[in-house]
PDB file of C-alpha atoms in Angstrom:
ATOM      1  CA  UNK V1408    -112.746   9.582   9.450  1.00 42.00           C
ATOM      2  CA  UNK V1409    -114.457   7.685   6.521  1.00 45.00           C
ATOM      3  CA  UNK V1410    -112.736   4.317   5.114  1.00 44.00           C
ATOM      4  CA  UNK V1411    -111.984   4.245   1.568  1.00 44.00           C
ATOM      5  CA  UNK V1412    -113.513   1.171  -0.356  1.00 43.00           C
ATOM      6  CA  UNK V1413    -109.530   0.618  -1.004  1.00 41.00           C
ATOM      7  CA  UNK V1414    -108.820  -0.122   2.127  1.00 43.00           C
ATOM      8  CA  UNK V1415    -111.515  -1.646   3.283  1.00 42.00           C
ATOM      9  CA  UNK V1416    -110.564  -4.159   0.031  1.00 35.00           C
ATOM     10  CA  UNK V1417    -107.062  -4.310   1.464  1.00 40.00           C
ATOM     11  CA  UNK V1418    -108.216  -5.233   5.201  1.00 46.00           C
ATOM     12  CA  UNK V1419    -110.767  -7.937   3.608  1.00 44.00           C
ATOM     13  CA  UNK V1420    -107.799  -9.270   1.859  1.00 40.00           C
ATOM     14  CA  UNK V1421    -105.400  -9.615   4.564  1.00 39.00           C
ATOM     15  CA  UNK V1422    -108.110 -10.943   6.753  1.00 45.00           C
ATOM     16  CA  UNK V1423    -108.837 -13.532   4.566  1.00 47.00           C
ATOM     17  CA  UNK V1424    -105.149 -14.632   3.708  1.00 40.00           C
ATOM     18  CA  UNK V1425    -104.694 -15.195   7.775  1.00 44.00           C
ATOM     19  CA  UNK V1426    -107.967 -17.109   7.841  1.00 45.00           C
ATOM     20  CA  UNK V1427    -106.197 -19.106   5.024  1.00 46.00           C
ATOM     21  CA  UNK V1428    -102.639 -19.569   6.223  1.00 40.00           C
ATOM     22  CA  UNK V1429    -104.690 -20.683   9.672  1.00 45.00           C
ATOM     23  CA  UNK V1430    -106.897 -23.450   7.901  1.00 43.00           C
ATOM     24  CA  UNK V1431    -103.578 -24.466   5.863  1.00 40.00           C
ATOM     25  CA  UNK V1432    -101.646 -24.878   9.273  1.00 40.00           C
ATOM     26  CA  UNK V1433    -104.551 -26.753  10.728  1.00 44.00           C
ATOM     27  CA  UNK V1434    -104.674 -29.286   7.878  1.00 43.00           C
ATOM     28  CA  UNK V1435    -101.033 -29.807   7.745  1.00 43.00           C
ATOM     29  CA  UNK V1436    -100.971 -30.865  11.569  1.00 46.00           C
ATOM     30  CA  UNK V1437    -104.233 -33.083  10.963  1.00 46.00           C
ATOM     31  CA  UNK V1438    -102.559 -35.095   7.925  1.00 45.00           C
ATOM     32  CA  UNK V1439     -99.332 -35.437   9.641  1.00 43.00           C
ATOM     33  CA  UNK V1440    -100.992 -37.004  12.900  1.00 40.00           C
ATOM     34  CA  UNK V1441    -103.957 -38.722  10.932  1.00 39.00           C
ATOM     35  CA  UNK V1442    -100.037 -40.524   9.328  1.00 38.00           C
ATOM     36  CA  UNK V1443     -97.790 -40.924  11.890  1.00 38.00           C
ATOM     37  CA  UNK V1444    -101.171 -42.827  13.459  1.00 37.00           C
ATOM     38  CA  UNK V1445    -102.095 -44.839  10.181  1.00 36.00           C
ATOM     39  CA  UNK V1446     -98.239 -45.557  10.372  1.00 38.00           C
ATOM     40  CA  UNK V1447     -98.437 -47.246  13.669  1.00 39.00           C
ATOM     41  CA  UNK V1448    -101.449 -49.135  13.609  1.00 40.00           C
ATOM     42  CA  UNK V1449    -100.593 -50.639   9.774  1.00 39.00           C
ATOM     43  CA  UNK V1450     -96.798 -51.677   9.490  1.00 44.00           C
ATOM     44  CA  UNK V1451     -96.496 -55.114  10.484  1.00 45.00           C
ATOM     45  CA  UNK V1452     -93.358 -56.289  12.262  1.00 45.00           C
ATOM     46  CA  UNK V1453     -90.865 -58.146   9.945  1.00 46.00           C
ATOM     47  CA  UNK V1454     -89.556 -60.037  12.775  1.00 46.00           C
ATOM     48  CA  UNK V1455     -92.928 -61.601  13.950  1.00 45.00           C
ATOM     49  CA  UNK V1456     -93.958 -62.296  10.412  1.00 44.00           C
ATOM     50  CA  UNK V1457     -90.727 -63.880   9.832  1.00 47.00           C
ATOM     51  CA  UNK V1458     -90.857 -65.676  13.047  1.00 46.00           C
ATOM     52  CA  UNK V1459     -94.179 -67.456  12.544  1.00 45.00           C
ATOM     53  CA  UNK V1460     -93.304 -68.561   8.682  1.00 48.00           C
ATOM     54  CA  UNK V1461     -90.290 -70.305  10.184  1.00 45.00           C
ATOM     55  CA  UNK V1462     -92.243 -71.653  13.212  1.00 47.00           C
ATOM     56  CA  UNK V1463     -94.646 -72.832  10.828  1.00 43.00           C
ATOM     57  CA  UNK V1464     -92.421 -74.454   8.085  1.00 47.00           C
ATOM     58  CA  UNK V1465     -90.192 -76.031  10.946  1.00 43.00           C
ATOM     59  CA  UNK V1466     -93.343 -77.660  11.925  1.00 45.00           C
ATOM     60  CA  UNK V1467     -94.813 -78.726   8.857  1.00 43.00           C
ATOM     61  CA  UNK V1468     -90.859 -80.546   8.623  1.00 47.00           C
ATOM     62  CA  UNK V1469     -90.803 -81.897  12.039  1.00 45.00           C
ATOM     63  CA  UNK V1470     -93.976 -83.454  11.460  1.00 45.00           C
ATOM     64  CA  UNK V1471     -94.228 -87.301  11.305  1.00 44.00           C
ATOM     65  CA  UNK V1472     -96.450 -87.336   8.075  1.00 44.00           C
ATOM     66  CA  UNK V1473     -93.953 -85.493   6.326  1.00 43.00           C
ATOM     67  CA  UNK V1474     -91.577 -88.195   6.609  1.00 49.00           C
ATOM     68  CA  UNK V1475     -93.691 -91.386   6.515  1.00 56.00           C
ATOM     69  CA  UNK V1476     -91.805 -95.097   5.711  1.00 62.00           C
ATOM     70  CA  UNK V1477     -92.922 -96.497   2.992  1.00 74.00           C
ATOM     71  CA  UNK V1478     -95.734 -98.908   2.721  1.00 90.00           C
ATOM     72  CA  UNK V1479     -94.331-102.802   3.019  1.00 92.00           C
ATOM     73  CA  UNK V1480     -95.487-105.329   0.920  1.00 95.00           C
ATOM     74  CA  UNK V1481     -97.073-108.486   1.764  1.00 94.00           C
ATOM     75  CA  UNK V1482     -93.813-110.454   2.021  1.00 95.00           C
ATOM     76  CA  UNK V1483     -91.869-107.473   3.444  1.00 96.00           C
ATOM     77  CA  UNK V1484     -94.357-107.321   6.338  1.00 96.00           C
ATOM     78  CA  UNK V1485     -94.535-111.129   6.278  1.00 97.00           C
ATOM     79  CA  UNK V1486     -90.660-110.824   7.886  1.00 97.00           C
ATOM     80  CA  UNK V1487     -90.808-108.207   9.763  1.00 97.00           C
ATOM     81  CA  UNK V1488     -93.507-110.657  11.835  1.00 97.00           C
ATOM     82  CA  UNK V1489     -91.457-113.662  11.942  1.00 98.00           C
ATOM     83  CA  UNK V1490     -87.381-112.590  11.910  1.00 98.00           C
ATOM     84  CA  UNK V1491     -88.385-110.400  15.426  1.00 97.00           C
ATOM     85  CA  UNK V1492     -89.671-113.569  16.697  1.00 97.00           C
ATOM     86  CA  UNK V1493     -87.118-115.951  15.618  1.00 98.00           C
ATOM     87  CA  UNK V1494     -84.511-116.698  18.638  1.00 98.00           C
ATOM     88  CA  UNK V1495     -82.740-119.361  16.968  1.00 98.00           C
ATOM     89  CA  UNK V1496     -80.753-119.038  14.573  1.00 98.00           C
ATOM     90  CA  UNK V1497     -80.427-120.741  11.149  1.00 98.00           C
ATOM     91  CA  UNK V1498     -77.497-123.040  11.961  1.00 98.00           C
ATOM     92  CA  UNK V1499     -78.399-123.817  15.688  1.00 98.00           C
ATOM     93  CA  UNK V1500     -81.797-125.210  14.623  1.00 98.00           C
ATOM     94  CA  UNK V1501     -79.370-126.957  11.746  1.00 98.00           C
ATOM     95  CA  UNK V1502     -77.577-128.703  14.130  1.00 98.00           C
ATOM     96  CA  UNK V1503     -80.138-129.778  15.786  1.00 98.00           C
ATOM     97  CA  UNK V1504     -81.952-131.124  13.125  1.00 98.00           C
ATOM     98  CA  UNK V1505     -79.120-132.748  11.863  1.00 98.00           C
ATOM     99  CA  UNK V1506     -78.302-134.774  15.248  1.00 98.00           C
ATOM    100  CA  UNK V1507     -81.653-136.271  15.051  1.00 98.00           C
ATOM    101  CA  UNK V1508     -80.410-138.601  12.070  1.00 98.00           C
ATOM    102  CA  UNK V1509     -77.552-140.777  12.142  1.00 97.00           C
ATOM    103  CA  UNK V1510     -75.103-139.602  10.074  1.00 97.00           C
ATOM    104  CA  UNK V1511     -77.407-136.763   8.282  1.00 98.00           C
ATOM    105  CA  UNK V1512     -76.684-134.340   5.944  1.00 98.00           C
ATOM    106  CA  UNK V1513     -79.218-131.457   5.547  1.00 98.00           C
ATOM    107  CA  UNK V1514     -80.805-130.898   2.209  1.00 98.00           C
ATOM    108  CA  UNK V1515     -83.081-128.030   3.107  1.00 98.00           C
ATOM    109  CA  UNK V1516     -83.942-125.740   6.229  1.00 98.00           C
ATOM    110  CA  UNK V1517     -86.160-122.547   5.861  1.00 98.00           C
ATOM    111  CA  UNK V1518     -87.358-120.613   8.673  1.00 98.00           C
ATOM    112  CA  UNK V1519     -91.655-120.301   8.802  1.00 98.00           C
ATOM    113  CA  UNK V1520     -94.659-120.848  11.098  1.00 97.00           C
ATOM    114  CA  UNK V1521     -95.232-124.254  12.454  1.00 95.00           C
ATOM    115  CA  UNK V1522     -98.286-125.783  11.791  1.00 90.00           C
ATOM    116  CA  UNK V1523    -101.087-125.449  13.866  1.00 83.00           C
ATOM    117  CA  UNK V1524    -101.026-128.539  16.070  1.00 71.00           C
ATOM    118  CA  UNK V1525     -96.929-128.110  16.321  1.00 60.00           C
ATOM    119  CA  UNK V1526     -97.887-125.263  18.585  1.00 46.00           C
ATOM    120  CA  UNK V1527     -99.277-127.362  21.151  1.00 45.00           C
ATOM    121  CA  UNK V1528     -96.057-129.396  21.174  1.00 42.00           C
ATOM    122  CA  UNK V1529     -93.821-126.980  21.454  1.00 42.00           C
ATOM    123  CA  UNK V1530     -96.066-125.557  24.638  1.00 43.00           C
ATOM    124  CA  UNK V1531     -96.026-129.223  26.105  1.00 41.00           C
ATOM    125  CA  UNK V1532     -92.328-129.238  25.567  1.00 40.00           C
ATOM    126  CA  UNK V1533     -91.542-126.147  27.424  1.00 41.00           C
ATOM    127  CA  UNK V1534     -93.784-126.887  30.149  1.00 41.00           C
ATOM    128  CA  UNK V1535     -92.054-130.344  30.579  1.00 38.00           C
ATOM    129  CA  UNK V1536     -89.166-128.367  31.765  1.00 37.00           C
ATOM    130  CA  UNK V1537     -86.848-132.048  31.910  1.00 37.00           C
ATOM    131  CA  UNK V1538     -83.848-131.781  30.950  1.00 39.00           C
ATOM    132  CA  UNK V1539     -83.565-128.746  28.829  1.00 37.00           C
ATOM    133  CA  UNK V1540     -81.094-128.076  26.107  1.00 41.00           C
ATOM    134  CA  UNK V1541     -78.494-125.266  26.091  1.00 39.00           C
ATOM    135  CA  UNK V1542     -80.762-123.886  23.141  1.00 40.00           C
ATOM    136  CA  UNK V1543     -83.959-123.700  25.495  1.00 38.00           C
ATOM    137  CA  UNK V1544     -82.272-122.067  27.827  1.00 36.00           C
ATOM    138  CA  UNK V1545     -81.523-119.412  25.589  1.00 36.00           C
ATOM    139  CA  UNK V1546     -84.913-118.890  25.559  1.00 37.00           C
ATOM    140  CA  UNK V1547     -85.965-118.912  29.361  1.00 34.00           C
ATOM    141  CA  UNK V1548     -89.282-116.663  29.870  1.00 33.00           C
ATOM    142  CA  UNK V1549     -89.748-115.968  26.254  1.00 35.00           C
ATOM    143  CA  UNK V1550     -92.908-118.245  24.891  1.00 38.00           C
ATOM    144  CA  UNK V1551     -94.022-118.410  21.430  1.00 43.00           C
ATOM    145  CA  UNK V1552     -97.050-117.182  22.167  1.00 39.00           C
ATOM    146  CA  UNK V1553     -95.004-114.128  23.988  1.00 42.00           C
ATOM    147  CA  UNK V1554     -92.929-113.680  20.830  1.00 42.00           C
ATOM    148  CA  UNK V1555     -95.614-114.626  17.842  1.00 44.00           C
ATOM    149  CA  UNK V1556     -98.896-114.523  19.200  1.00 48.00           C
ATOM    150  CA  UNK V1557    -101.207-117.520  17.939  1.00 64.00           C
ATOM    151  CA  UNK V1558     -97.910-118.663  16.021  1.00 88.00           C
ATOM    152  CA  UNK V1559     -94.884-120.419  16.331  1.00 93.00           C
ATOM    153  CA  UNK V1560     -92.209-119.198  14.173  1.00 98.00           C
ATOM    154  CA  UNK V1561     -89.972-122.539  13.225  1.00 98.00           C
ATOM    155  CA  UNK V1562     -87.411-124.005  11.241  1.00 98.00           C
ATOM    156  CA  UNK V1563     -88.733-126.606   8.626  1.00 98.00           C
ATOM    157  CA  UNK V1564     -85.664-128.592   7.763  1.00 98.00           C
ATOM    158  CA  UNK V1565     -85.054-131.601   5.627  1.00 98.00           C
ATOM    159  CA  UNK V1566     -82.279-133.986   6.298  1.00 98.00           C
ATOM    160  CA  UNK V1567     -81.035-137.454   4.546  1.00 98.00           C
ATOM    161  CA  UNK V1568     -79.929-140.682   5.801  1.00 98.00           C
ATOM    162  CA  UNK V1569     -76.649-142.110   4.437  1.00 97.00           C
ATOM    163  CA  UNK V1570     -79.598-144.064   2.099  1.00 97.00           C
ATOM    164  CA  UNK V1571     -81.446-140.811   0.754  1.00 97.00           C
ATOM    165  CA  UNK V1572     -84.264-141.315   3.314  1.00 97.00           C
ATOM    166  CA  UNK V1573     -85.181-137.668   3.917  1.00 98.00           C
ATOM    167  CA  UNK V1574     -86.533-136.460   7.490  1.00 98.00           C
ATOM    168  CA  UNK V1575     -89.049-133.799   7.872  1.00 97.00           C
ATOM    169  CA  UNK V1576     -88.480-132.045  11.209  1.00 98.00           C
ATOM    170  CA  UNK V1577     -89.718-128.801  12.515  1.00 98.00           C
ATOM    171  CA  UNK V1578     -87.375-127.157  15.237  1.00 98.00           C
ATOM    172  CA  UNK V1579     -89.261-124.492  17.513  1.00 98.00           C
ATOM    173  CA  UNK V1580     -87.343-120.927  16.689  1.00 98.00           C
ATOM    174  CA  UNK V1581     -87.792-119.838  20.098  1.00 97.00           C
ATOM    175  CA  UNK V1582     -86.772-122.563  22.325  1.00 97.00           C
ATOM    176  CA  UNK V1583     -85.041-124.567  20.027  1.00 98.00           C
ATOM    177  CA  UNK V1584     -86.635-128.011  20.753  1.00 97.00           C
ATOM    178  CA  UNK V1585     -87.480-130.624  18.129  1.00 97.00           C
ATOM    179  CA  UNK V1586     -91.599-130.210  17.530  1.00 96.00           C
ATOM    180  CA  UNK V1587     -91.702-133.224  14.847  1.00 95.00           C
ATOM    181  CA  UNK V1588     -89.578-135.501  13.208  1.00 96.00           C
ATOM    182  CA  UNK V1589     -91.304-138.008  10.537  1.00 95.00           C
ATOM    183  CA  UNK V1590     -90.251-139.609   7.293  1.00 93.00           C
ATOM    184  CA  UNK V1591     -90.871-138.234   4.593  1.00 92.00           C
ATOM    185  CA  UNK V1592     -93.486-140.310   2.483  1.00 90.00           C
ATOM    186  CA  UNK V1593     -93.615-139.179  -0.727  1.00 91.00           C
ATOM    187  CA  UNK V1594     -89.746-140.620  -1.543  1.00 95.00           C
ATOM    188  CA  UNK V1595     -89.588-143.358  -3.934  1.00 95.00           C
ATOM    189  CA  UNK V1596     -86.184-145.601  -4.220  1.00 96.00           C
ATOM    190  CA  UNK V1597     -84.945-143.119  -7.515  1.00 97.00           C
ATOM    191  CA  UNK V1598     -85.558-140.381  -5.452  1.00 97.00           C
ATOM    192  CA  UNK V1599     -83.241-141.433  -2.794  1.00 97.00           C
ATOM    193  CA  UNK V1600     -81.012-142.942  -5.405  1.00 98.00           C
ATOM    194  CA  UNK V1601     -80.496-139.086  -7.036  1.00 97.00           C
ATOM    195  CA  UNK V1602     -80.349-137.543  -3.449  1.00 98.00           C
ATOM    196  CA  UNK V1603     -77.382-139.712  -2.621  1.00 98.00           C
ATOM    197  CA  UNK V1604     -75.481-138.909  -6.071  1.00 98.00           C
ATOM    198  CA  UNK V1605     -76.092-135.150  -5.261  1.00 98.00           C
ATOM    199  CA  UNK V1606     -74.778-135.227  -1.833  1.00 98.00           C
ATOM    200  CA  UNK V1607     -72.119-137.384  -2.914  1.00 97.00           C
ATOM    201  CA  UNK V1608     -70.712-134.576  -5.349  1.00 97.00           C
ATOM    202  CA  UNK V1609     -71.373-131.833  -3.261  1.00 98.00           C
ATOM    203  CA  UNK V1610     -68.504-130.633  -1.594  1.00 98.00           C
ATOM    204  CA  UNK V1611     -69.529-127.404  -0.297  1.00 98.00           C
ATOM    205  CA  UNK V1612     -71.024-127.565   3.065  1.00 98.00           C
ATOM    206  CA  UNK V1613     -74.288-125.464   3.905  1.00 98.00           C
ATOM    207  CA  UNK V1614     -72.415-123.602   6.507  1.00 98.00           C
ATOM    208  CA  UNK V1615     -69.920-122.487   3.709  1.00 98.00           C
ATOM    209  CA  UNK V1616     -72.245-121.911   1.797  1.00 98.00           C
ATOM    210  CA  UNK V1617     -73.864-119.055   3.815  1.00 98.00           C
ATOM    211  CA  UNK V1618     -70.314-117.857   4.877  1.00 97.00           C
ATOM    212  CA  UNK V1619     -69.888-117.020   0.949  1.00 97.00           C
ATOM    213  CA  UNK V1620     -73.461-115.719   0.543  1.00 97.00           C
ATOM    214  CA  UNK V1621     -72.929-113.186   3.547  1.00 96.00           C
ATOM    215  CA  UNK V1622     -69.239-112.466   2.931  1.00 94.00           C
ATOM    216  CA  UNK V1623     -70.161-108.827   1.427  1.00 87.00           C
ATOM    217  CA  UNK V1624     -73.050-108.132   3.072  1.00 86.00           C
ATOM    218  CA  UNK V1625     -74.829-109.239   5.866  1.00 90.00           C
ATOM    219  CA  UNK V1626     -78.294-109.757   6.864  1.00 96.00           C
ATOM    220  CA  UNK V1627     -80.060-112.496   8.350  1.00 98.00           C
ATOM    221  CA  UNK V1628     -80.218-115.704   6.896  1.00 98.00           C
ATOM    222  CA  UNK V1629     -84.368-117.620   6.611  1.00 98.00           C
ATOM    223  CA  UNK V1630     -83.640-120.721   3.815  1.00 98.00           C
ATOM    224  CA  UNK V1631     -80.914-122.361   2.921  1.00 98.00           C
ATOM    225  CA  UNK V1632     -81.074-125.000   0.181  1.00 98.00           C
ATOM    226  CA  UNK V1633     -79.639-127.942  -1.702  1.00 98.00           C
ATOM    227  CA  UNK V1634     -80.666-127.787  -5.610  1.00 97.00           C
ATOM    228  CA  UNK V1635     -79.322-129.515  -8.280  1.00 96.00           C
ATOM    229  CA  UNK V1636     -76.483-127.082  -9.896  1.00 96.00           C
ATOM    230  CA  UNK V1637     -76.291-124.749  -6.450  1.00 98.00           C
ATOM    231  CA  UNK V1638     -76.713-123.827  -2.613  1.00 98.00           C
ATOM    232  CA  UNK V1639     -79.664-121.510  -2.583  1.00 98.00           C
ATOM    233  CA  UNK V1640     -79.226-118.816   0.508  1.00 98.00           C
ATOM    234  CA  UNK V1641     -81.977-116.512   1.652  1.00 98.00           C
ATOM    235  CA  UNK V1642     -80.649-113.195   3.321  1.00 98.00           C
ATOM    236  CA  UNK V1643     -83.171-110.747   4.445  1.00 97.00           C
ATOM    237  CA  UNK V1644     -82.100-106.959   5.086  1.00 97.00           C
ATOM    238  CA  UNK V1645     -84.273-105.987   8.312  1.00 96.00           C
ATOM    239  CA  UNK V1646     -83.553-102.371   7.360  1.00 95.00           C
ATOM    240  CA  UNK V1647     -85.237-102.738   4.095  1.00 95.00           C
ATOM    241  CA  UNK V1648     -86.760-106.035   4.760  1.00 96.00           C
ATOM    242  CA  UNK V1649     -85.833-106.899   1.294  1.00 96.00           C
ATOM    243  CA  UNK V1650     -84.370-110.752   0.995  1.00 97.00           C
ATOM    244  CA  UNK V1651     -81.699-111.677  -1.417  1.00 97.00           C
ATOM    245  CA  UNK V1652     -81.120-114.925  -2.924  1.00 98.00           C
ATOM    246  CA  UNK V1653     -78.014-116.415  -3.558  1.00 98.00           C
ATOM    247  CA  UNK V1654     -76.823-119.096  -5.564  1.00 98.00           C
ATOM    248  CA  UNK V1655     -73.549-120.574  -4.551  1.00 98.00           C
ATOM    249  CA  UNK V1656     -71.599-123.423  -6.195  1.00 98.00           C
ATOM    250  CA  UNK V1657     -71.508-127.203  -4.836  1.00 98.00           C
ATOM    251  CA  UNK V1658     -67.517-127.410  -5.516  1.00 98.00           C
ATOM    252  CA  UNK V1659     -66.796-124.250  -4.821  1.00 97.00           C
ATOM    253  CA  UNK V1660     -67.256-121.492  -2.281  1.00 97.00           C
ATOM    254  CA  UNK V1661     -68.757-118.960  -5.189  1.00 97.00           C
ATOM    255  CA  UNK V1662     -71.628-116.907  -5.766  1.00 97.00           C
ATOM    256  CA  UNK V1663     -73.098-117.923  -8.952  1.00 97.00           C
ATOM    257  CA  UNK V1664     -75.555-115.830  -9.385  1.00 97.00           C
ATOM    258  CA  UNK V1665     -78.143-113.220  -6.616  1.00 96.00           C
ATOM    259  CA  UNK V1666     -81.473-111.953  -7.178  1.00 96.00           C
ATOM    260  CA  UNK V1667     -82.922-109.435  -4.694  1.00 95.00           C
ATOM    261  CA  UNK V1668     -86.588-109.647  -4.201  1.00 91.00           C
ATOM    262  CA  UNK V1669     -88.225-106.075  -3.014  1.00 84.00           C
ATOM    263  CA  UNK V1670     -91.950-107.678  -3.147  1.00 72.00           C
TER     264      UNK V1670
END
């Protein structure tokens, strides 16, 4: 039995529309692995992304850098040496300077470093050991060297005679012990004329003096000084190591005036 070219066209057609659907079919199941596999290898995980960011940025807070102090100045730095080292305290070496001289009055006491040959004494002192004062025994196994290196911090203080002779002593800030004591030279007979007038009318003392400067706030106290129209009080902040001047009155226990110095 012969085929007719129409059917033979119909066979060819449905043969080719199954070869079709099967290549369709074939396609569809390639794409929708070649996806589901693109899928998994490419999306990233929120959580670990998110993770690392905050790891990172806790770090980069946490970091020491991020946070540095600010540079000190000179003079900030400058007390953040000597303060540390300082045992004694500005109306202990007061008191001792002041017993020195019969009937003194102190006209001036600032804490610094003692000068280079004052060093030695202080040593020799220590080492003596003879009858020590309750201030050096404040200061048992703590040297200068121990607590300054090469230096000695000190208190330079000035005190008068009932005639306006003015002393010039240095008392060692660690162990408390008088280094010098000498005259001072450069005093004429107006000089200790006008000292004696001043302390006459001054009826503040320096110890109320600081009271006042440090009623509000505290701090520790380097220089304390008698001018002409005021107590002069130097407070240093060893937060900030910023010092702050005051200016009290000679009649009366008031602040006259303050200047803080951040230099």
């Amino acid at each position: 039995m012969s085929t007719s070219p129409r059917h033979r066209l119909r066979g060819t057609a449905v043969a080719g529309l199954a070869a079709s659907c099967a290549l369709l079919l074939t396609a569809c199941g390639s794409g929708q692995e070649e996806t589901t596999t693109t899928s998994g290898r490419v999306a990233p995980s929120p959580t670990g992304t998110t993770g690392a960011s905050a790891s990172a940025s806790a770090s980069a807070s946490a970091s020491p850098s991020a946070s540095a102090s600010p540079r000190l100045t000179d003079d900030q730095a400058e007390r953040r040496r000597i303060v540390p080292a300082t045992k004694i305290t500005w109306d202990k070496a007061t008191q001792t300077a002041v017993a020195a001289v019969t009937r003194g009055k102190l006209v001036e006491n600032e804490l610094d470093w003692a000068p280079p040959n004052a060093g030695a004494s202080a040593s020799a002192s220590m080492s003596a050991g003879a009858s020590a004062s309750p201030s050096a025994s404040m200061s048992a196994g703590a040297s200068p060297s121990q607590s300054a290196g090469a230096r000695t911090p000190a208190w330079h203080a000035s005190v008068a005679a009932p005639d306006g002779t003015l002393h010039d002593i240095w008392v060692d800030g660690v162990n408390g012990r008088i280094i010098s004591d000498k005259p001072d030279k450069d005093q004429d007979a107006e000089d200790k004329s006008k000292l004696v007038a001043l302390l006459k009318k001054t009826t503040v003392t320096p110890q109320q003096a600081v009271q006042t400067a440090t009623k509000d706030k505290k701090g520790t106290v380097t220089a304390v000084e008698l001018d002409d129209d005021a107590w002069s009080v130097d407070v240093v902040d060893t937060k900030t190591w910023y010092k702050t001047t005051y200016e009290v009155s000679l009649t009366e226990q008031k602040v006259l005036r303050q200047e803080v110095d951040r230099d």
